[in-house]
Coordinates of C-alpha atoms in Angstrom, one line a residue:
Chain A
M1 CA -27.7 4.4 -1.6
P2 CA -29.0 7.6 0.0
I3 CA -26.3 9.7 1.7
D4 CA -27.8 9.2 5.2
L5 CA -27.4 5.5 5.0
A6 CA -23.8 5.9 4.0
L7 CA -23.3 8.2 6.9
V8 CA -24.9 5.7 9.4
L9 CA -22.7 2.9 8.2
D10 CA -19.6 5.2 8.2
L11 CA -20.3 6.3 11.8
L12 CA -20.9 2.7 12.8
G13 CA -17.5 1.8 11.3
C14 CA -15.8 4.7 13.1
S15 CA -17.3 3.6 16.4
F16 CA -16.0 0.0 16.0
F17 CA -12.6 1.1 15.0
A18 CA -12.5 3.8 17.8
V19 CA -13.3 1.1 20.4
S20 CA -10.5 -1.1 19.0
G21 CA -8.2 1.9 19.4
S22 CA -9.3 2.7 23.0
L23 CA -8.9 -1.0 23.9
L24 CA -5.3 -1.0 22.5
A25 CA -4.7 2.2 24.6
V26 CA -5.7 0.2 27.7
R27 CA -3.4 -2.6 26.8
K28 CA -0.5 -0.2 26.1
G29 CA -1.1 1.6 29.4
F30 CA -2.1 5.0 27.9
D31 CA -4.2 7.5 29.7
L32 CA -7.8 8.7 28.9
V33 CA -6.5 11.5 26.6
G34 CA -4.3 8.9 24.7
S35 CA -7.4 6.7 24.5
V36 CA -9.4 9.4 22.8
L37 CA -6.5 10.2 20.5
L38 CA -5.7 6.6 19.5
G39 CA -9.5 6.0 19.0
S40 CA -9.7 9.1 16.8
L41 CA -6.6 8.0 14.8
V42 CA -8.0 4.6 14.0
G43 CA -11.7 5.6 13.9
L44 CA -11.3 8.8 11.8
G45 CA -7.9 8.1 10.2
G46 CA -9.0 5.8 7.4
G47 CA -11.9 8.1 6.4
V48 CA -9.6 11.2 6.5
L49 CA -7.1 9.4 4.2
R50 CA -10.0 8.4 1.9
D51 CA -11.3 12.0 1.7
L52 CA -7.8 13.4 1.2
I53 CA -7.3 11.1 -1.8
L54 CA -10.8 11.9 -3.2
N55 CA -9.7 15.5 -3.0
A56 CA -13.2 16.9 -2.7
G57 CA -13.2 19.5 0.1
P58 CA -12.2 19.0 3.8
P59 CA -12.6 15.4 5.2
A60 CA -16.0 14.5 6.6
A61 CA -14.5 14.0 10.0
F62 CA -13.7 17.7 10.1
S63 CA -16.7 19.2 8.2
N64 CA -19.2 17.2 10.2
P65 CA -18.7 17.4 14.0
I66 CA -20.9 14.3 14.6
Y67 CA -17.9 12.2 13.7
L68 CA -16.1 13.4 16.9
A69 CA -18.7 11.6 19.0
A70 CA -17.4 8.2 18.0
P71 CA -13.9 8.4 19.6
L72 CA -15.3 10.3 22.7
L73 CA -18.0 7.7 23.3
A74 CA -15.6 4.8 22.7
A75 CA -13.1 6.1 25.2
A76 CA -15.8 6.6 27.8
V77 CA -17.3 3.2 27.3
V78 CA -13.9 1.5 27.4
Y79 CA -13.0 3.5 30.5
L80 CA -16.1 2.4 32.3
L81 CA -16.3 -1.2 31.2
A82 CA -12.7 -2.3 30.6
G83 CA -12.1 -3.2 34.3
R84 CA -14.8 -5.9 34.1
V85 CA -13.4 -7.5 31.0
E86 CA -11.1 -10.4 31.6
R87 CA -8.8 -9.9 28.7
V88 CA -9.2 -6.6 27.0
S89 CA -6.7 -7.7 24.3
R90 CA -9.0 -10.3 22.9
L91 CA -11.7 -7.7 22.1
V92 CA -9.4 -5.5 19.9
L93 CA -9.7 -7.8 16.9
P94 CA -13.5 -8.3 16.8
F95 CA -14.1 -4.6 17.0
D96 CA -11.4 -4.1 14.4
A97 CA -13.2 -6.6 12.2
G98 CA -16.5 -4.6 12.5
G99 CA -14.7 -1.4 11.4
L100 CA -13.0 -3.2 8.6
A101 CA -16.3 -4.7 7.3
L102 CA -18.1 -1.4 7.3
F103 CA -15.2 0.8 6.0
C104 CA -14.4 -1.4 2.9
I105 CA -18.1 -0.9 1.9
T106 CA -18.4 2.8 2.6
G107 CA -15.0 3.6 1.2
T108 CA -15.8 1.9 -2.1
L109 CA -19.2 3.6 -2.3
K110 CA -17.9 7.1 -1.6
A111 CA -15.2 6.6 -4.3
L112 CA -17.8 5.4 -6.8
D113 CA -20.1 8.3 -6.0
A114 CA -17.2 10.6 -6.6
G115 CA -16.9 9.2 -10.1
M116 CA -13.8 7.0 -9.7
N117 CA -13.3 3.9 -11.9
P118 CA -14.1 0.5 -10.4
A119 CA -10.4 -0.6 -9.9
A120 CA -9.6 2.7 -8.1
A121 CA -12.8 2.6 -6.0
I122 CA -12.0 -0.9 -4.8
L123 CA -8.4 0.1 -4.0
L124 CA -9.7 3.1 -2.1
G125 CA -12.2 0.9 -0.2
V126 CA -9.4 -1.4 0.9
T127 CA -7.2 1.7 1.7
T128 CA -10.0 3.1 3.9
A129 CA -10.6 -0.2 5.7
V130 CA -6.9 -1.0 6.2
G131 CA -5.6 2.6 6.7
G132 CA -6.9 3.4 10.1
G133 CA -5.5 0.1 11.6
I134 CA -2.1 0.8 10.0
L135 CA -2.1 4.3 11.6
R136 CA -3.1 2.8 14.9
D137 CA -0.4 0.1 14.9
V138 CA 2.4 2.3 13.6
T139 CA 1.6 4.9 16.2
A140 CA 1.6 2.3 19.0
N141 CA 5.0 1.3 17.6
R142 CA 4.4 -2.2 16.4
V143 CA 4.2 -3.9 12.9
P144 CA 0.7 -3.4 11.6
H145 CA -1.6 -6.4 12.0
V146 CA -2.2 -6.4 8.3
F147 CA 1.3 -7.8 7.8
D148 CA 0.9 -10.7 10.2
P149 CA 1.5 -13.8 8.0
K150 CA -0.5 -16.0 10.4
D151 CA -3.7 -14.1 9.5
L152 CA -5.7 -12.9 6.6
Y153 CA -6.7 -9.2 7.0
A154 CA -6.7 -7.4 3.7
I155 CA -8.4 -10.2 1.7
P156 CA -11.8 -9.9 3.4
A157 CA -11.6 -6.1 2.9
L158 CA -10.8 -6.7 -0.8
L159 CA -13.8 -9.1 -1.2
G160 CA -16.1 -6.6 0.6
A161 CA -15.0 -3.7 -1.6
A162 CA -15.5 -5.9 -4.7
M163 CA -18.9 -6.9 -3.5
A164 CA -19.9 -3.3 -2.9
A165 CA -18.7 -2.2 -6.3
G166 CA -20.6 -5.1 -7.9
L167 CA -23.9 -4.3 -6.1
W168 CA -23.4 -0.6 -7.0
Y169 CA -23.0 -1.4 -10.7
L170 CA -26.0 -3.8 -10.7
G171 CA -28.1 -1.1 -9.0
W172 CA -28.9 -3.6 -6.2
L173 CA -27.3 -1.6 -3.4
N174 CA -29.6 -0.7 -0.5
L175 CA -29.7 -1.0 3.3
V176 CA -30.3 -4.7 3.3
T177 CA -27.7 -5.8 0.6
G178 CA -25.1 -3.3 2.0
S179 CA -25.6 -4.7 5.5
I180 CA -25.5 -8.3 4.3
A181 CA -22.2 -7.6 2.5
A182 CA -20.7 -6.0 5.6
A183 CA -21.9 -9.0 7.7
M184 CA -20.3 -11.4 5.2
V185 CA -16.9 -9.5 5.5
F186 CA -17.2 -9.5 9.3
S187 CA -18.0 -13.3 9.3
L188 CA -15.1 -14.1 6.9
R189 CA -12.8 -12.0 9.1
M190 CA -13.8 -13.8 12.3
L191 CA -13.6 -17.2 10.6
T192 CA -10.1 -16.3 9.5
L193 CA -9.2 -15.5 13.1
R194 CA -10.8 -18.7 14.4
F195 CA -9.3 -21.1 11.9
H196 CA -6.0 -19.3 11.3
W197 CA -6.4 -19.1 7.6
H198 CA -3.4 -17.5 6.0
A199 CA -1.8 -16.7 2.6
P200 CA 1.5 -18.2 1.3
L201 CA 4.6 -16.4 2.4
A202 CA 6.2 -13.6 0.3
A203 CA 8.9 -16.0 -1.1
R204 CA 9.2 -19.7 -1.8
S205 CA 12.6 -19.7 -0.1
W206 CA 13.1 -22.3 2.7
A207 CA 15.1 -19.7 4.6
I208 CA 12.4 -17.1 5.4
P209 CA 12.9 -15.4 8.8
R210 CA 10.3 -15.7 11.5
F211 CA 7.7 -12.8 11.7
R212 CA 7.9 -10.7 14.9
R213 CA 5.5 -7.9 15.8
G214 CA 8.5 -6.0 17.1
Chain B
M1 CA -5.7 39.0 12.6
P2 CA -3.7 40.2 9.6
I3 CA -2.2 37.4 7.5
D4 CA 1.4 38.6 8.2
L5 CA 1.0 38.2 11.9
A6 CA -0.4 34.6 11.4
L7 CA 2.6 34.0 9.2
V8 CA 5.1 35.2 11.8
L9 CA 3.5 33.1 14.6
D10 CA 3.4 30.1 12.2
L11 CA 7.1 30.5 11.3
L12 CA 8.0 30.9 15.0
G13 CA 6.1 27.7 15.8
C14 CA 7.9 25.9 12.9
S15 CA 11.3 27.1 14.2
F16 CA 10.6 25.8 17.8
F17 CA 9.4 22.4 16.5
A18 CA 12.3 22.2 14.0
V19 CA 14.8 22.8 16.9
S20 CA 13.1 20.0 18.9
G21 CA 13.5 17.7 15.9
S22 CA 17.1 18.6 15.4
L23 CA 17.8 18.0 19.1
L24 CA 16.2 14.6 18.9
A25 CA 18.3 13.9 15.8
V26 CA 21.4 14.6 18.0
R27 CA 20.1 12.3 20.7
K28 CA 19.4 9.5 18.2
G29 CA 22.9 9.8 16.6
F30 CA 21.6 11.0 13.2
D31 CA 23.8 13.1 10.8
L32 CA 23.3 16.7 9.7
V33 CA 21.0 15.6 6.7
G34 CA 18.9 13.6 9.1
S35 CA 18.8 16.6 11.4
V36 CA 17.4 18.8 8.6
L37 CA 14.9 16.1 7.6
L38 CA 13.6 15.4 11.2
G39 CA 13.5 19.1 11.8
S40 CA 11.5 19.5 8.6
L41 CA 9.2 16.7 9.5
V42 CA 8.2 18.1 12.8
G43 CA 8.5 21.8 11.9
L44 CA 6.5 21.6 8.7
G45 CA 4.6 18.3 9.1
G46 CA 1.8 19.6 11.3
G47 CA 1.2 22.6 9.0
V48 CA 1.3 20.4 5.9
L49 CA -1.3 18.0 7.5
R50 CA -3.4 21.1 8.4
D51 CA -3.3 22.5 4.8
L52 CA -4.0 19.1 3.3
I53 CA -7.1 18.8 5.4
L54 CA -8.2 22.4 4.6
N55 CA -7.8 21.3 1.0
A56 CA -7.2 24.8 -0.3
G57 CA -4.2 24.6 -2.7
P58 CA -0.7 23.3 -2.0
P59 CA 0.5 23.5 1.7
A60 CA 2.1 26.8 2.7
A61 CA 5.4 25.0 3.4
F62 CA 5.6 24.3 -0.3
S63 CA 4.1 27.4 -1.8
N64 CA 6.2 29.8 0.4
P65 CA 9.9 28.9 0.4
I66 CA 10.5 31.0 3.5
Y67 CA 9.2 28.0 5.5
L68 CA 12.3 26.0 4.5
A69 CA 14.5 28.5 6.4
A70 CA 13.2 27.2 9.8
P71 CA 14.6 23.6 9.6
L72 CA 17.8 24.7 7.9
L73 CA 18.5 27.3 10.6
A74 CA 17.5 24.9 13.4
A75 CA 19.8 22.2 12.2
A76 CA 22.7 24.7 11.9
V77 CA 22.1 26.2 15.3
V78 CA 21.8 22.8 16.9
Y79 CA 25.0 21.6 15.1
L80 CA 27.0 24.6 16.3
L81 CA 25.7 24.8 19.9
A82 CA 24.7 21.3 20.9
G83 CA 28.3 20.4 22.0
R84 CA 28.2 23.1 24.7
V85 CA 24.8 21.9 26.1
E86 CA 25.2 19.5 29.0
R87 CA 22.1 17.5 28.3
V88 CA 20.6 18.0 24.9
S89 CA 17.7 15.7 25.7
R90 CA 16.3 18.1 28.3
L91 CA 15.8 20.8 25.7
V92 CA 13.6 18.8 23.4
L93 CA 10.5 19.2 25.5
P94 CA 10.7 23.0 26.1
F95 CA 11.2 23.7 22.4
D96 CA 8.4 21.2 21.6
A97 CA 6.2 23.2 24.1
G98 CA 6.9 26.4 22.2
G99 CA 5.9 24.9 18.9
L100 CA 2.8 23.3 20.5
A101 CA 1.7 26.7 22.0
L102 CA 2.0 28.5 18.7
F103 CA 0.6 25.8 16.4
C104 CA -2.6 25.3 18.4
I105 CA -3.4 29.0 17.9
T106 CA -2.4 29.3 14.2
G107 CA -4.0 26.0 13.2
T108 CA -7.3 27.1 14.7
L109 CA -7.2 30.5 13.2
K110 CA -6.3 29.2 9.7
A111 CA -9.3 26.8 9.9
L112 CA -11.7 29.5 11.1
D113 CA -10.4 31.8 8.3
A114 CA -11.2 29.0 5.8
G115 CA -14.8 28.9 7.0
M116 CA -14.7 25.8 9.2
N117 CA -17.2 25.4 12.1
P118 CA -15.7 26.0 15.6
A119 CA -15.6 22.3 16.6
A120 CA -13.7 21.4 13.5
A121 CA -11.4 24.4 13.8
I122 CA -10.5 23.5 17.4
L123 CA -10.0 19.8 16.2
L124 CA -7.7 21.0 13.4
G125 CA -5.8 23.3 15.8
V126 CA -5.1 20.4 18.0
T127 CA -4.2 18.2 15.0
T128 CA -1.8 20.8 13.8
A129 CA -0.1 21.2 17.2
V130 CA 0.1 17.5 17.9
G131 CA 0.6 16.2 14.4
G132 CA 4.2 17.2 13.8
G133 CA 5.3 15.7 17.1
I134 CA 3.6 12.4 16.3
L135 CA 5.3 12.3 12.9
R136 CA 8.7 13.0 14.6
D137 CA 8.3 10.3 17.2
V138 CA 6.8 7.7 14.9
T139 CA 9.7 8.3 12.5
A140 CA 12.3 8.0 15.3
N141 CA 10.6 4.7 16.1
R142 CA 9.2 5.4 19.5
V143 CA 5.7 5.8 21.0
P144 CA 4.6 9.4 20.5
H145 CA 5.1 11.6 23.6
V146 CA 1.4 12.5 23.4
F147 CA 0.5 9.0 24.6
D148 CA 2.8 9.2 27.7
P149 CA 0.4 8.7 30.7
K150 CA 2.8 10.4 33.1
D151 CA 2.3 13.7 31.2
L152 CA -0.4 16.0 29.8
Y153 CA 0.3 17.0 26.2
A154 CA -2.9 17.4 24.2
I155 CA -4.9 19.2 26.9
P156 CA -2.9 22.5 26.8
A157 CA -3.2 22.4 23.0
L158 CA -7.0 21.8 23.3
L159 CA -7.3 24.8 25.7
G160 CA -5.2 27.0 23.4
A161 CA -7.3 26.1 20.4
A162 CA -10.5 26.8 22.3
M163 CA -9.0 30.2 23.5
A164 CA -8.1 31.1 20.0
A165 CA -11.5 30.2 18.7
G166 CA -13.1 32.3 21.5
L167 CA -11.0 35.3 20.9
W168 CA -11.7 35.0 17.2
Y169 CA -15.5 34.9 17.7
L170 CA -15.4 37.9 20.2
G171 CA -13.3 39.8 17.7
W172 CA -10.6 40.3 20.3
L173 CA -7.9 38.6 18.4
N174 CA -4.7 40.6 17.8
L175 CA -1.0 40.4 18.3
V176 CA -1.2 41.0 22.0
T177 CA -4.1 38.6 22.9
G178 CA -2.8 35.9 20.5
S179 CA 0.7 36.1 22.1
I180 CA -0.8 36.0 25.6
A181 CA -2.8 32.9 24.6
A182 CA 0.3 31.2 23.3
A183 CA 2.2 32.2 26.4
M184 CA -0.5 30.7 28.6
V185 CA -0.4 27.4 26.7
F186 CA 3.4 27.3 26.9
S187 CA 3.3 28.0 30.7
L188 CA 0.7 25.4 31.3
R189 CA 2.7 22.9 29.3
M190 CA 5.9 23.7 31.3
L191 CA 4.0 23.5 34.6
T192 CA 2.6 20.1 33.5
L193 CA 6.2 18.9 32.9
R194 CA 7.4 20.4 36.2
F195 CA 4.6 19.0 38.4
H196 CA 3.9 15.7 36.5
W197 CA 0.2 16.5 36.1
H198 CA -1.5 13.6 34.3
A199 CA -4.9 12.3 33.3
P200 CA -6.6 9.2 34.6
L201 CA -5.6 5.9 32.8
A202 CA -7.6 4.6 29.9
A203 CA -9.5 2.1 32.1
R204 CA -10.4 1.7 35.7
S205 CA -9.0 -1.8 35.8
W206 CA -6.4 -2.6 38.5
A207 CA -4.5 -4.7 35.9
I208 CA -3.3 -2.1 33.5
P209 CA 0.1 -2.8 32.0
R210 CA 3.0 -0.4 32.5
F211 CA 3.6 2.2 29.7
R212 CA 6.9 1.8 27.8
R213 CA 8.2 4.2 25.1
G214 CA 9.3 1.1 23.2
Chain C
M1 CA 8.7 16.5 -21.6
P2 CA 5.6 14.7 -23.0
I3 CA 3.3 13.3 -20.4
D4 CA 3.8 9.7 -21.7
L5 CA 7.5 9.9 -21.0
A6 CA 6.9 11.2 -17.4
L7 CA 4.4 8.3 -17.0
V8 CA 7.0 5.7 -18.1
L9 CA 9.7 7.0 -15.8
D10 CA 7.2 7.2 -12.9
L11 CA 6.0 3.7 -13.5
L12 CA 9.6 2.5 -13.7
G13 CA 10.3 4.2 -10.4
C14 CA 7.2 2.6 -8.8
S15 CA 8.3 -0.8 -10.0
F16 CA 11.8 -0.4 -8.5
F17 CA 10.4 0.8 -5.2
A18 CA 7.8 -1.9 -5.2
V19 CA 10.4 -4.6 -5.6
S20 CA 12.4 -3.1 -2.7
G21 CA 9.2 -3.3 -0.6
S22 CA 8.5 -6.9 -1.5
L23 CA 12.1 -7.9 -0.8
L24 CA 11.8 -6.3 2.6
A25 CA 8.5 -8.2 3.1
V26 CA 10.5 -11.4 2.5
R27 CA 13.1 -10.4 5.0
K28 CA 10.5 -9.5 7.6
G29 CA 8.7 -12.8 7.1
F30 CA 5.4 -11.3 5.7
D31 CA 3.1 -13.2 3.5
L32 CA 2.2 -12.6 -0.2
V33 CA -0.6 -10.1 0.7
G34 CA 1.8 -8.2 3.0
S35 CA 4.3 -8.2 0.2
V36 CA 1.8 -6.6 -2.2
L37 CA 0.8 -4.1 0.5
L38 CA 4.4 -3.1 1.5
G39 CA 5.3 -2.9 -2.2
S40 CA 2.2 -0.7 -2.8
L41 CA 3.1 1.5 0.2
V42 CA 6.6 2.2 -1.0
G43 CA 5.9 2.1 -4.7
L44 CA 2.8 4.3 -4.7
G45 CA 3.2 6.1 -1.4
G46 CA 5.7 8.7 -2.5
G47 CA 3.7 9.6 -5.6
V48 CA 0.4 9.7 -3.6
L49 CA 2.1 12.1 -1.1
R50 CA 3.3 14.2 -4.0
D51 CA -0.1 14.4 -5.6
L52 CA -1.9 15.1 -2.3
I53 CA 0.5 18.1 -1.8
L54 CA 0.0 19.3 -5.4
N55 CA -3.7 19.2 -4.6
A56 CA -4.8 18.7 -8.2
G57 CA -7.4 16.0 -8.2
P58 CA -7.1 12.4 -7.0
P59 CA -3.5 10.9 -7.0
A60 CA -2.4 9.3 -10.2
A61 CA -2.1 5.9 -8.5
F62 CA -5.9 6.0 -7.9
S63 CA -7.0 7.7 -11.2
N64 CA -4.9 5.5 -13.4
P65 CA -5.2 1.7 -12.6
I66 CA -2.0 0.9 -14.6
Y67 CA -0.1 1.9 -11.4
L68 CA -1.5 -1.1 -9.6
A69 CA 0.4 -3.4 -11.9
A70 CA 3.8 -2.4 -10.4
P71 CA 3.3 -3.8 -6.8
L72 CA 1.4 -6.8 -8.1
L73 CA 4.1 -7.7 -10.6
A74 CA 6.8 -6.9 -8.0
A75 CA 5.3 -9.2 -5.4
A76 CA 4.9 -12.0 -8.1
V77 CA 8.5 -11.7 -9.3
V78 CA 9.9 -11.6 -5.8
Y79 CA 7.8 -14.6 -4.8
L80 CA 9.0 -16.7 -7.7
L81 CA 12.7 -15.6 -7.7
A82 CA 13.5 -14.8 -4.1
G83 CA 14.3 -18.4 -3.2
R84 CA 17.2 -18.5 -5.7
V85 CA 18.7 -15.3 -4.4
E86 CA 21.5 -15.9 -1.8
R87 CA 20.8 -12.9 0.3
V88 CA 17.6 -11.0 -0.5
S89 CA 18.5 -8.3 2.0
R90 CA 21.4 -7.1 -0.2
L91 CA 19.0 -6.4 -3.1
V92 CA 16.7 -4.0 -1.2
L93 CA 19.1 -1.0 -1.5
P94 CA 19.9 -1.3 -5.2
F95 CA 16.2 -1.4 -6.1
D96 CA 15.5 1.4 -3.6
A97 CA 18.3 3.4 -5.4
G98 CA 16.6 2.9 -8.7
G99 CA 13.3 4.2 -7.4
L100 CA 15.0 7.1 -5.7
A101 CA 16.8 8.1 -8.9
L102 CA 13.6 8.1 -10.9
F103 CA 11.2 9.7 -8.4
C104 CA 13.4 12.7 -7.6
I105 CA 13.3 13.5 -11.3
T106 CA 9.6 12.8 -11.9
G107 CA 8.5 14.5 -8.7
T108 CA 10.3 17.7 -9.5
L109 CA 8.9 17.8 -13.1
K110 CA 5.4 17.2 -12.0
A111 CA 5.7 20.1 -9.5
L112 CA 7.2 22.4 -12.1
D113 CA 4.4 21.4 -14.6
A114 CA 1.9 22.3 -11.9
G115 CA 3.3 25.8 -11.7
M116 CA 5.3 25.5 -8.4
N117 CA 8.3 27.7 -7.8
P118 CA 11.7 26.0 -8.2
A119 CA 12.5 25.8 -4.5
A120 CA 9.2 24.1 -3.8
A121 CA 9.5 21.8 -6.9
I122 CA 12.9 20.6 -5.7
L123 CA 11.6 20.1 -2.2
L124 CA 8.6 18.1 -3.6
G125 CA 11.0 16.1 -5.8
V126 CA 13.0 15.1 -2.7
T127 CA 9.8 14.4 -0.7
T128 CA 8.5 12.1 -3.5
A129 CA 11.8 10.2 -3.7
V130 CA 12.3 9.9 0.1
G131 CA 8.6 9.6 1.1
G132 CA 7.9 6.1 0.0
G133 CA 10.9 4.7 1.7
I134 CA 10.1 6.5 4.9
L135 CA 6.6 5.0 4.8
R136 CA 8.0 1.5 4.1
D137 CA 10.5 1.6 7.0
V138 CA 8.1 3.2 9.5
T139 CA 5.5 0.6 8.7
A140 CA 8.1 -2.2 9.0
N141 CA 8.8 -0.7 12.5
R142 CA 12.4 0.5 12.0
V143 CA 14.1 3.9 11.8
P144 CA 13.9 5.0 8.2
H145 CA 17.1 4.4 6.2
V146 CA 17.3 8.1 5.3
F147 CA 18.4 8.8 8.9
D148 CA 21.3 6.3 8.9
P149 CA 24.4 8.4 9.6
K150 CA 26.7 5.9 8.0
D151 CA 25.0 6.6 4.6
L152 CA 24.0 9.5 2.3
Y153 CA 20.5 9.0 1.0
A154 CA 18.8 12.4 0.6
I155 CA 21.8 14.1 -1.0
P156 CA 21.7 12.2 -4.3
A157 CA 17.9 12.9 -4.4
L158 CA 18.5 16.6 -3.8
L159 CA 21.1 16.8 -6.6
G160 CA 18.8 14.9 -9.0
A161 CA 15.9 17.2 -8.2
A162 CA 18.1 20.2 -8.7
M163 CA 19.4 18.8 -12.0
A164 CA 15.8 18.1 -13.2
A165 CA 14.8 21.7 -12.3
G166 CA 17.9 23.1 -14.1
L167 CA 17.2 21.0 -17.3
W168 CA 13.5 22.1 -17.2
Y169 CA 14.4 25.8 -17.0
L170 CA 17.0 25.5 -19.8
G171 CA 14.5 23.7 -22.0
W172 CA 16.9 20.8 -22.4
L173 CA 14.8 18.2 -20.8
N174 CA 14.0 15.2 -22.9
L175 CA 14.2 11.4 -22.8
V176 CA 18.0 11.3 -23.1
T177 CA 18.8 14.1 -20.6
G178 CA 16.2 12.9 -18.1
S179 CA 17.5 9.3 -18.3
I180 CA 21.1 10.6 -17.9
A181 CA 20.2 12.6 -14.8
A182 CA 18.4 9.5 -13.3
A183 CA 21.5 7.3 -14.1
M184 CA 23.8 9.9 -12.4
V185 CA 21.6 9.9 -9.3
F186 CA 21.6 6.1 -9.3
S187 CA 25.4 5.9 -9.7
L188 CA 26.0 8.4 -7.0
R189 CA 23.7 6.5 -4.7
M190 CA 25.5 3.2 -5.4
L191 CA 28.9 4.8 -5.0
T192 CA 27.7 6.2 -1.6
L193 CA 26.8 2.7 -0.6
R194 CA 30.1 1.2 -1.9
F195 CA 32.4 3.8 -0.3
H196 CA 30.4 4.6 2.8
W197 CA 30.3 8.3 2.2
H198 CA 28.5 10.1 4.9
A199 CA 27.6 13.5 6.3
P200 CA 28.9 15.1 9.5
L201 CA 26.8 14.2 12.6
A202 CA 24.0 16.4 13.8
A203 CA 26.2 18.0 16.5
R204 CA 29.9 18.6 17.1
S205 CA 29.7 17.1 20.5
W206 CA 32.0 14.3 21.4
A207 CA 29.2 12.6 23.3
I208 CA 26.8 11.7 20.5
P209 CA 25.1 8.3 21.1
R210 CA 25.4 5.5 18.7
F211 CA 22.8 5.1 16.0
R212 CA 20.6 2.0 16.1
R213 CA 18.0 0.9 13.5
G214 CA 15.8 -0.1 16.5

């Protein structure tokens, strides 16, 4: 996969996540500056975490100023259009799903390109995909969505990361297959939301407390 | 700017932030150990984040033990004097402003010295200045102050980082100009608090929810 | 201390912390995926933070896939056994104490082996021991246990890190002395819980507010 393609997918993922952050900023009653900051945290946070762990020079978001365009544009678009949207809250998750689908692919590929073993690369792909959203929710002072037991969030990212690693090892990775993998993760995530698929609870006990976002 | 001067400004910024952390620990009912830890988190957290992103060896707070003096002294001073202060809560923000003013300058300079491009250096300066406070507020389980729509927090830091980068490029940076820039950021931050300057909300909608610190 | 021994103690610490994370996931009503994730965050988080700060290549949890076994096993064991346990909540702290006791030793040793000065090594040992638990509690949206004024949490870790540094400098460190130091930290931590030892509050004021986990 040429580096430019990885950059395009990564920037696209940043933009999706940044929009989800700016939409959450609207829902929480933040101002425009907070919208840019929350968009940056979720759009750039997962990638910065990934690059810190890869430990190969400063994170891409800092060495390449083009990354800053994503949260700035996202905050501007949300500012201009959010008033016309009936329920802003409903759009957070679809944009979040787009970011998740792209970041689990690009995170895994960047780790494989850096020479990590496949298990670590898949783990880093999931961390990249899930990390930004965890930072966003922790900062907005609520339990991260990834822990909601009425939803599957990390499983699509895990499947996407495994698919990306598989395509990479088979040498089949290119723009078409990479985009198909991302589209499959996105579709799976949206189906999960639509049909409320979920995993078993963390214990078989009959006395498990009810989950609250807090 | 000689390295010693940068160290002095950095230590001063750490001390201001550490005092703000220890004051918040008093307000939250933490003990002395929690006061040292919260002071360390906010006093050293922004700089550790900066040094992790610069990726040039272990963070200064770990390689240079003098940094540990700031949170220890801050917790001791707050322990001894807080009882005489009428309303401890009111002092958190002025000390926080002092840390903000110094860290946006030193963070930008350290990034420029490490060879980062100006956009990235300014971004890292803002991240350094804002990062410790976000860590402090997230740890104390409240929405970070930087997202309060009734206040401007990141804008003074952004202006300070841009001033520092400008002075650096013009070759005008020295003890006097650096201190003047920090004083301007501090003054702007205090005026913001005094006159309740704020940015527009994150959307133009009429139905934006009310902000709560949570 | 041979590297294999450090690895064994580190993995044991990861497992203890991972169990504490999975138990908390049960208490919070998370699902199995959330249990693995929270176990990973607390079991691997402190070590990843340590390795990021040491800045010597990718963190061990990513370069060595054996680390992933700890959170997976912990979630499975908790899933199978939690139903039979009367009060899961009571087990979080003992397992947390086991992780704390092992991580303050291994964190300090890894820092000393990397050439850090003793003050920094002890600080990094405490950071490693305390970091995972802070990440766990912040993610589960509550004030980290380390700040509870009715408890001592960081002090046993500090003593353990200082003991480890002392043994290392005297050349007395081996499997027996390392295990004894960890056992002492664990015992001190459990005694602290049993007898409610605590530190003085963060200020001498008579008007300190009551602490709430939030």
